[in-house]
Backbone as ProteinMPNN parsed JSONL, in Angstrom:
{"seq_chain_A": "MSNNIVQLSIEEKLASAFDPQHLQVENESHNHSVPANSETHFKVIMVSPGFAGQRLVARHQAVYGVLANELKAGVHALALHLYTEQEWREKAGNAPMSPPCLGGSKAQA", "coords_chain_A": {"N_chain_A": [[-16.777, 5.383, 13.581], [-14.28, 5.447, 11.1], [-13.605, 8.052, 8.723], [-12.091, 7.606, 6.53], [-10.394, 9.396, 5.136], [-7.6, 9.628, 4.646], [-7.046, 7.175, 3.401], [-8.623, 7.407, 1.076], [-7.329, 9.58, -0.132], [-4.814, 8.445, -0.656], [-5.58, 6.442, -2.486], [-6.611, 8.014, -4.608], [-4.381, 9.578, -5.369], [-2.504, 7.598, -6.14], [-3.899, 6.337, -8.218], [-4.056, 8.424, -10.057], [-1.343, 9.018, -10.561], [-0.178, 6.615, -11.477], [-1.882, 5.263, -13.188], [-3.134, 2.644, -12.772], [-3.749, -0.824, -13.531], [-4.804, -2.431, -11.698], [-5.699, -1.642, -8.422], [-5.488, -1.69, -5.017], [-6.096, -0.619, -1.856], [-5.596, -1.086, 1.451], [-6.584, -0.394, 4.718], [-4.739, -1.195, 7.339], [-4.477, -0.518, 9.929], [-5.929, -1.26, 12.189], [-4.785, -3.616, 12.948], [-2.657, -3.008, 14.491], [-0.961, -1.375, 17.252], [-2.552, 1.123, 17.756], [-4.734, 3.989, 18.144], [-8.326, 3.49, 17.938], [-9.936, 3.646, 14.754], [-7.788, 4.73, 13.38], [-5.615, 5.877, 10.74], [-3.001, 4.867, 9.818], [-1.431, 2.722, 8.99], [-0.984, 1.032, 6.036], [-1.725, -1.224, 3.363], [-0.737, -1.629, 0.097], [-1.648, -2.764, -2.993], [-0.709, -2.873, -6.222], [-0.947, -2.818, -9.73], [0.745, -1.854, -12.5], [1.399, -0.64, -15.776], [3.51, 1.094, -15.947], [5.506, 0.134, -14.313], [7.038, -1.634, -15.691], [10.217, -2.773, -16.53], [11.33, -1.507, -14.359], [13.175, -1.7, -11.343], [12.409, -3.15, -8.148], [13.038, -1.394, -6.004], [13.025, 1.12, -7.266], [10.343, 1.306, -7.958], [9.145, 1.403, -5.421], [10.284, 3.797, -4.477], [9.097, 5.592, -6.245], [6.4, 5.444, -5.481], [6.598, 6.294, -2.799], [7.377, 8.916, -3.296], [5.069, 10.022, -4.496], [3.315, 9.817, -2.376], [4.369, 11.437, -0.41], [3.405, 13.586, 1.214], [1.408, 12.329, 2.751], [2.95, 10.51, 4.17], [4.481, 12.245, 5.708], [2.494, 13.31, 7.251], [1.498, 11.451, 9.068], [1.066, 8.799, 8.198], [2.343, 5.813, 9.008], [3.28, 3.35, 8.121], [3.741, 1.585, 5.079], [2.87, -1.169, 3.34], [4.034, -2.348, 0.505], [3.107, -3.785, -2.514], [3.96, -4.176, -5.553], [3.444, -4.507, -8.949], [4.133, -5.558, -12.35], [1.96, -6.149, -15.152], [2.465, -8.746, -16.141], [3.892, -9.934, -13.991], [1.866, -9.926, -12.082], [0.017, -11.636, -13.248], [1.524, -14.004, -13.13], [1.496, -14.405, -10.409], [-1.038, -15.104, -10.072], [-2.904, -13.189, -9.363], [-2.588, -12.777, -6.619], [-1.471, -11.314, -3.666], [0.996, -11.218, -1.041], [0.057, -11.999, 2.368], [-0.147, -9.705, 5.088], [2.209, -9.66, 7.766], [1.619, -10.486, 11.256], [1.296, -7.852, 13.681], [3.94, -7.049, 15.82], [4.772, -5.073, 17.41], [4.764, -2.471, 19.924], [2.125, -2.563, 22.345], [1.034, -4.968, 21.551], [3.091, -6.784, 21.332], [3.563, -7.419, 23.915], [1.463, -8.925, 24.728]], "CA_chain_A": [[-16.253, 4.826, 12.345], [-13.362, 6.353, 10.403], [-14.132, 8.595, 7.474], [-11.198, 7.119, 5.473], [-9.854, 10.506, 4.354], [-6.237, 9.318, 4.217], [-7.134, 6.073, 2.443], [-9.128, 7.947, -0.196], [-6.269, 10.393, -0.709], [-3.825, 7.512, -1.196], [-6.16, 5.821, -3.68], [-6.713, 9.008, -5.684], [-3.041, 9.952, -5.832], [-1.892, 6.479, -6.856], [-4.629, 6.148, -9.474], [-3.687, 9.508, -10.949], [0.08, 8.981, -10.905], [0.289, 5.359, -12.061], [-2.88, 4.687, -14.092], [-3.001, 1.208, -12.538], [-4.728, -1.794, -14.018], [-5.397, -2.943, -10.456], [-5.282, -0.885, -7.249], [-6.18, -2.058, -3.788], [-5.499, 0.025, -0.687], [-6.248, -1.607, 2.654], [-6.179, 0.193, 5.99], [-4.414, -2.276, 8.277], [-4.179, 0.111, 11.217], [-6.597, -1.998, 13.266], [-3.914, -4.735, 13.341], [-1.502, -2.448, 15.176], [-1.218, -0.713, 18.534], [-2.896, 2.528, 17.503], [-6.121, 4.255, 18.543], [-9.396, 3.066, 17.028], [-10.201, 4.481, 13.579], [-6.559, 5.335, 12.875], [-5.226, 5.665, 9.347], [-1.55, 4.969, 9.935], [-0.779, 1.556, 8.394], [-1.709, 0.648, 4.824], [-1.208, -2.198, 2.407], [-1.055, -1.209, -1.262], [-1.413, -3.726, -4.069], [-0.914, -2.1, -7.44], [-0.427, -3.344, -10.985], [0.833, -0.718, -13.407], [2.321, -0.816, -16.893], [4.667, 1.944, -15.709], [6.522, -0.589, -13.556], [7.829, -2.463, -16.608], [11.611, -2.379, -16.628], [11.786, -0.87, -13.114], [13.491, -2.565, -10.209], [11.481, -2.98, -7.027], [13.397, -0.194, -5.248], [12.555, 2.283, -8.029], [8.878, 1.323, -7.827], [8.858, 1.877, -4.067], [10.648, 5.211, -4.407], [8.084, 6.352, -6.977], [5.198, 5.503, -4.634], [6.915, 7.172, -1.671], [7.366, 10.291, -3.792], [3.681, 10.441, -4.7], [2.635, 9.864, -1.077], [5.242, 12.127, 0.544], [2.624, 14.36, 2.187], [0.739, 11.396, 3.673], [3.981, 9.96, 5.045], [4.855, 13.306, 6.65], [1.34, 13.694, 8.064], [1.015, 10.448, 10.003], [1.099, 7.409, 7.73], [3.527, 5.245, 9.641], [3.779, 2.179, 7.403], [3.15, 1.185, 3.808], [3.281, -2.463, 2.805], [3.865, -2.152, -0.934], [3.164, -4.943, -3.399], [3.887, -3.447, -6.811], [3.668, -5.505, -9.99], [3.767, -5.374, -13.749], [0.843, -7.039, -15.496], [2.996, -10.106, -16.246], [4.174, -10.414, -12.636], [0.571, -10.146, -11.426], [-0.527, -12.888, -13.821], [2.304, -15.116, -12.579], [1.067, -14.58, -9.017], [-2.463, -15.455, -10.144], [-3.683, -12.143, -8.7], [-2.498, -12.896, -5.164], [-0.368, -10.643, -2.967], [1.22, -11.833, 0.276], [-0.641, -11.503, 3.552], [0.713, -8.931, 5.983], [2.508, -10.388, 8.996], [0.991, -9.887, 12.441], [2.047, -6.788, 14.351], [4.597, -7.459, 17.051], [5.259, -3.877, 18.075], [3.914, -1.822, 20.924], [1.498, -3.394, 23.37], [0.699, -6.289, 21.03], [4.234, -7.651, 21.593], [3.533, -7.786, 25.333], [0.296, -9.776, 24.982]], "C_chain_A": [[-15.398, 5.884, 11.637], [-13.985, 6.851, 9.111], [-13.198, 8.308, 6.298], [-10.614, 8.218, 4.593], [-8.467, 10.178, 3.808], [-6.261, 8.214, 3.17], [-7.608, 6.565, 1.08], [-8.078, 8.805, -0.893], [-5.2, 9.515, -1.351], [-4.335, 6.9, -2.492], [-6.179, 6.79, -4.86], [-5.344, 9.363, -6.243], [-2.381, 8.83, -6.621], [-2.582, 6.237, -8.196], [-4.226, 7.2, -10.498], [-2.251, 9.371, -11.446], [0.491, 7.751, -11.704], [-0.673, 4.73, -13.06], [-2.893, 3.156, -13.981], [-4.114, 0.382, -13.191], [-5.454, -2.428, -12.841], [-4.831, -2.108, -9.311], [-6.148, -1.289, -6.075], [-5.418, -1.43, -2.631], [-6.292, -0.436, 0.526], [-5.691, -0.897, 3.879], [-5.98, -0.951, 6.98], [-4.107, -1.744, 9.68], [-4.772, -0.666, 12.385], [-5.767, -3.194, 13.743], [-2.733, -4.277, 14.189], [-1.933, -1.729, 16.455], [-1.411, 0.789, 18.327], [-4.344, 2.744, 17.942], [-7.121, 3.765, 17.485], [-9.588, 4.1, 15.924], [-8.967, 5.206, 13.047], [-6.376, 5.026, 11.395], [-3.717, 5.857, 9.268], [-0.793, 3.852, 9.231], [-1.614, 1.091, 7.2], [-0.963, -0.411, 4.039], [-1.679, -1.74, 1.027], [-0.683, -2.33, -2.214], [-1.73, -2.984, -5.357], [-0.219, -2.78, -8.613], [-0.444, -2.19, -11.981], [1.79, -1.015, -14.55], [3.585, 0.029, -16.731], [5.785, 1.266, -14.936], [7.41, -1.457, -14.444], [9.245, -1.914, -16.716], [12.162, -1.702, -15.385], [12.101, -1.927, -12.068], [12.523, -2.228, -9.072], [11.769, -1.705, -6.237], [12.888, 1.055, -5.96], [11.04, 2.412, -7.945], [8.488, 1.889, -6.468], [9.154, 3.369, -3.946], [9.615, 6.074, -5.121], [6.811, 6.509, -6.144], [5.441, 6.424, -3.442], [6.888, 8.633, -2.098], [5.96, 10.835, -3.956], [2.968, 10.632, -3.362], [3.452, 10.583, -0.001], [4.454, 12.892, 1.606], [1.936, 13.462, 3.2], [1.751, 10.809, 4.659], [4.44, 10.985, 6.08], [3.737, 13.588, 7.646], [0.778, 12.562, 8.916], [0.907, 9.028, 9.498], [2.428, 6.834, 8.195], [4.133, 4.113, 8.824], [2.996, 1.946, 6.125], [3.722, -0.18, 3.437], [2.983, -2.4, 1.313], [4.082, -3.447, -1.693], [2.885, -4.396, -4.798], [4.316, -4.357, -7.955], [3.443, -4.943, -11.391], [2.599, -6.318, -14.025], [1.298, -8.493, -15.56], [3.274, -10.701, -14.866], [2.884, -10.751, -11.894], [-0.079, -11.423, -11.937], [0.198, -14.099, -13.243], [1.933, -15.406, -11.132], [-0.406, -14.97, -8.926], [-3.318, -14.45, -9.369], [-3.657, -12.21, -7.193], [-1.266, -12.183, -4.636], [-0.199, -11.304, -1.608], [0.359, -11.208, 1.368], [0.351, -10.683, 4.375], [0.984, -9.742, 7.237], [1.81, -9.733, 10.177], [1.902, -8.832, 13.056], [2.657, -7.33, 15.624], [5.139, -6.27, 17.84], [4.295, -3.376, 19.134], [3.341, -2.822, 21.914], [1.144, -4.772, 22.85], [1.838, -7.267, 21.273], [4.229, -8.146, 23.036], [2.396, -8.748, 25.657], [0.658, -11.243, 24.991]], "O_chain_A": [[-15.757, 7.061, 11.589], [-14.79, 6.161, 8.486], [-13.485, 8.727, 5.176], [-10.364, 7.985, 3.41], [-8.189, 10.425, 2.635], [-5.57, 8.308, 2.156], [-7.055, 6.181, 0.05], [-7.953, 8.759, -2.117], [-4.733, 9.8, -2.454], [-3.609, 6.845, -3.485], [-5.807, 6.427, -5.976], [-5.168, 9.44, -7.459], [-1.767, 9.079, -7.658], [-1.919, 5.962, -9.196], [-4.073, 6.891, -11.68], [-1.979, 9.586, -12.627], [1.407, 7.826, -12.522], [-0.315, 3.754, -13.719], [-2.689, 2.456, -14.972], [-5.244, 0.837, -13.367], [-6.582, -2.903, -12.975], [-3.622, -1.891, -9.238], [-7.376, -1.236, -6.135], [-4.227, -1.684, -2.454], [-7.499, -0.21, 0.62], [-4.476, -0.808, 4.057], [-6.942, -1.593, 7.403], [-3.54, -2.454, 10.511], [-4.173, -0.721, 13.459], [-6.018, -3.728, 14.823], [-1.893, -5.094, 14.565], [-3.121, -1.51, 16.693], [-0.554, 1.602, 18.674], [-5.096, 1.781, 18.093], [-6.795, 3.647, 16.303], [-9.415, 5.298, 16.151], [-9.098, 6.2, 12.332], [-6.909, 4.047, 10.873], [-3.22, 6.85, 8.737], [0.381, 4.023, 8.905], [-2.8, 0.793, 7.339], [0.266, -0.477, 4.054], [-2.866, -1.494, 0.816], [0.46, -2.788, -2.236], [-2.852, -2.525, -5.568], [0.916, -3.247, -8.513], [-1.495, -1.619, -12.273], [2.866, -1.573, -14.334], [4.62, -0.29, -17.316], [6.905, 1.775, -14.905], [8.434, -1.962, -13.984], [9.44, -0.724, -16.966], [13.342, -1.353, -15.349], [11.384, -2.918, -11.928], [11.908, -1.162, -9.05], [10.837, -1.006, -5.84], [12.368, 1.961, -5.309], [10.517, 3.524, -7.869], [7.611, 2.747, -6.372], [8.361, 4.118, -3.376], [9.292, 7.167, -4.656], [6.216, 7.586, -6.11], [4.587, 7.246, -3.11], [6.428, 9.492, -1.346], [5.687, 11.981, -3.596], [2.115, 11.51, -3.23], [3.243, 10.356, 1.191], [4.809, 12.846, 2.784], [1.884, 13.794, 4.384], [1.446, 10.634, 5.839], [4.754, 10.62, 7.213], [3.995, 14.051, 8.757], [-0.326, 12.697, 9.444], [0.675, 8.118, 10.295], [3.497, 7.313, 7.817], [5.35, 3.927, 8.825], [1.773, 2.087, 6.081], [4.93, -0.318, 3.243], [1.822, -2.397, 0.904], [5.103, -4.116, -1.537], [1.735, -4.182, -5.179], [5.415, -4.913, -7.937], [2.68, -3.998, -11.592], [2.294, -7.188, -13.209], [0.592, -9.382, -15.084], [2.924, -11.853, -14.608], [2.818, -11.741, -11.165], [-0.652, -12.195, -11.168], [-0.431, -15.101, -12.904], [2.048, -16.546, -10.682], [-0.947, -15.144, -7.834], [-4.338, -14.819, -8.786], [-4.595, -11.754, -6.538], [-0.152, -12.42, -5.103], [-1.146, -11.887, -1.078], [-0.015, -10.038, 1.292], [1.553, -10.949, 4.352], [0.096, -10.439, 7.728], [1.448, -8.558, 10.112], [3.126, -8.918, 12.959], [1.984, -7.99, 16.416], [5.872, -6.44, 18.815], [3.149, -3.819, 19.213], [3.992, -3.803, 22.273], [0.965, -5.686, 23.655], [1.593, -8.465, 21.41], [4.824, -9.179, 23.341], [2.366, -9.326, 26.743], [-0.211, -12.092, 25.19]]}, "name": "protein", "num_of_chains": 1, "seq": "MSNNIVQLSIEEKLASAFDPQHLQVENESHNHSVPANSETHFKVIMVSPGFAGQRLVARHQAVYGVLANELKAGVHALALHLYTEQEWREKAGNAPMSPPCLGGSKAQA"}
């Protein structure tokens, strides 16, 4: 079983940098063609007042900046769902599901 070191680091850094009202970090590595217990693919759902007035690209860039070390050290993919409180209410607290992996050996199955 994985010890979730990368996931915990992501959670701590995002919580510290964005003071989110809602933060959910899911390790989706098991859905991809990677070794068991990998921490390479994550889905982040975050609601932060700091996103108010920011375009989606700016929100993504801010998250990438905070997680630069994780991205350099082996995090291959981040599915980012970043919302203001109003946007989150309009979505009724639901973020999109991640699509199935079609890369690597899973595409050949």
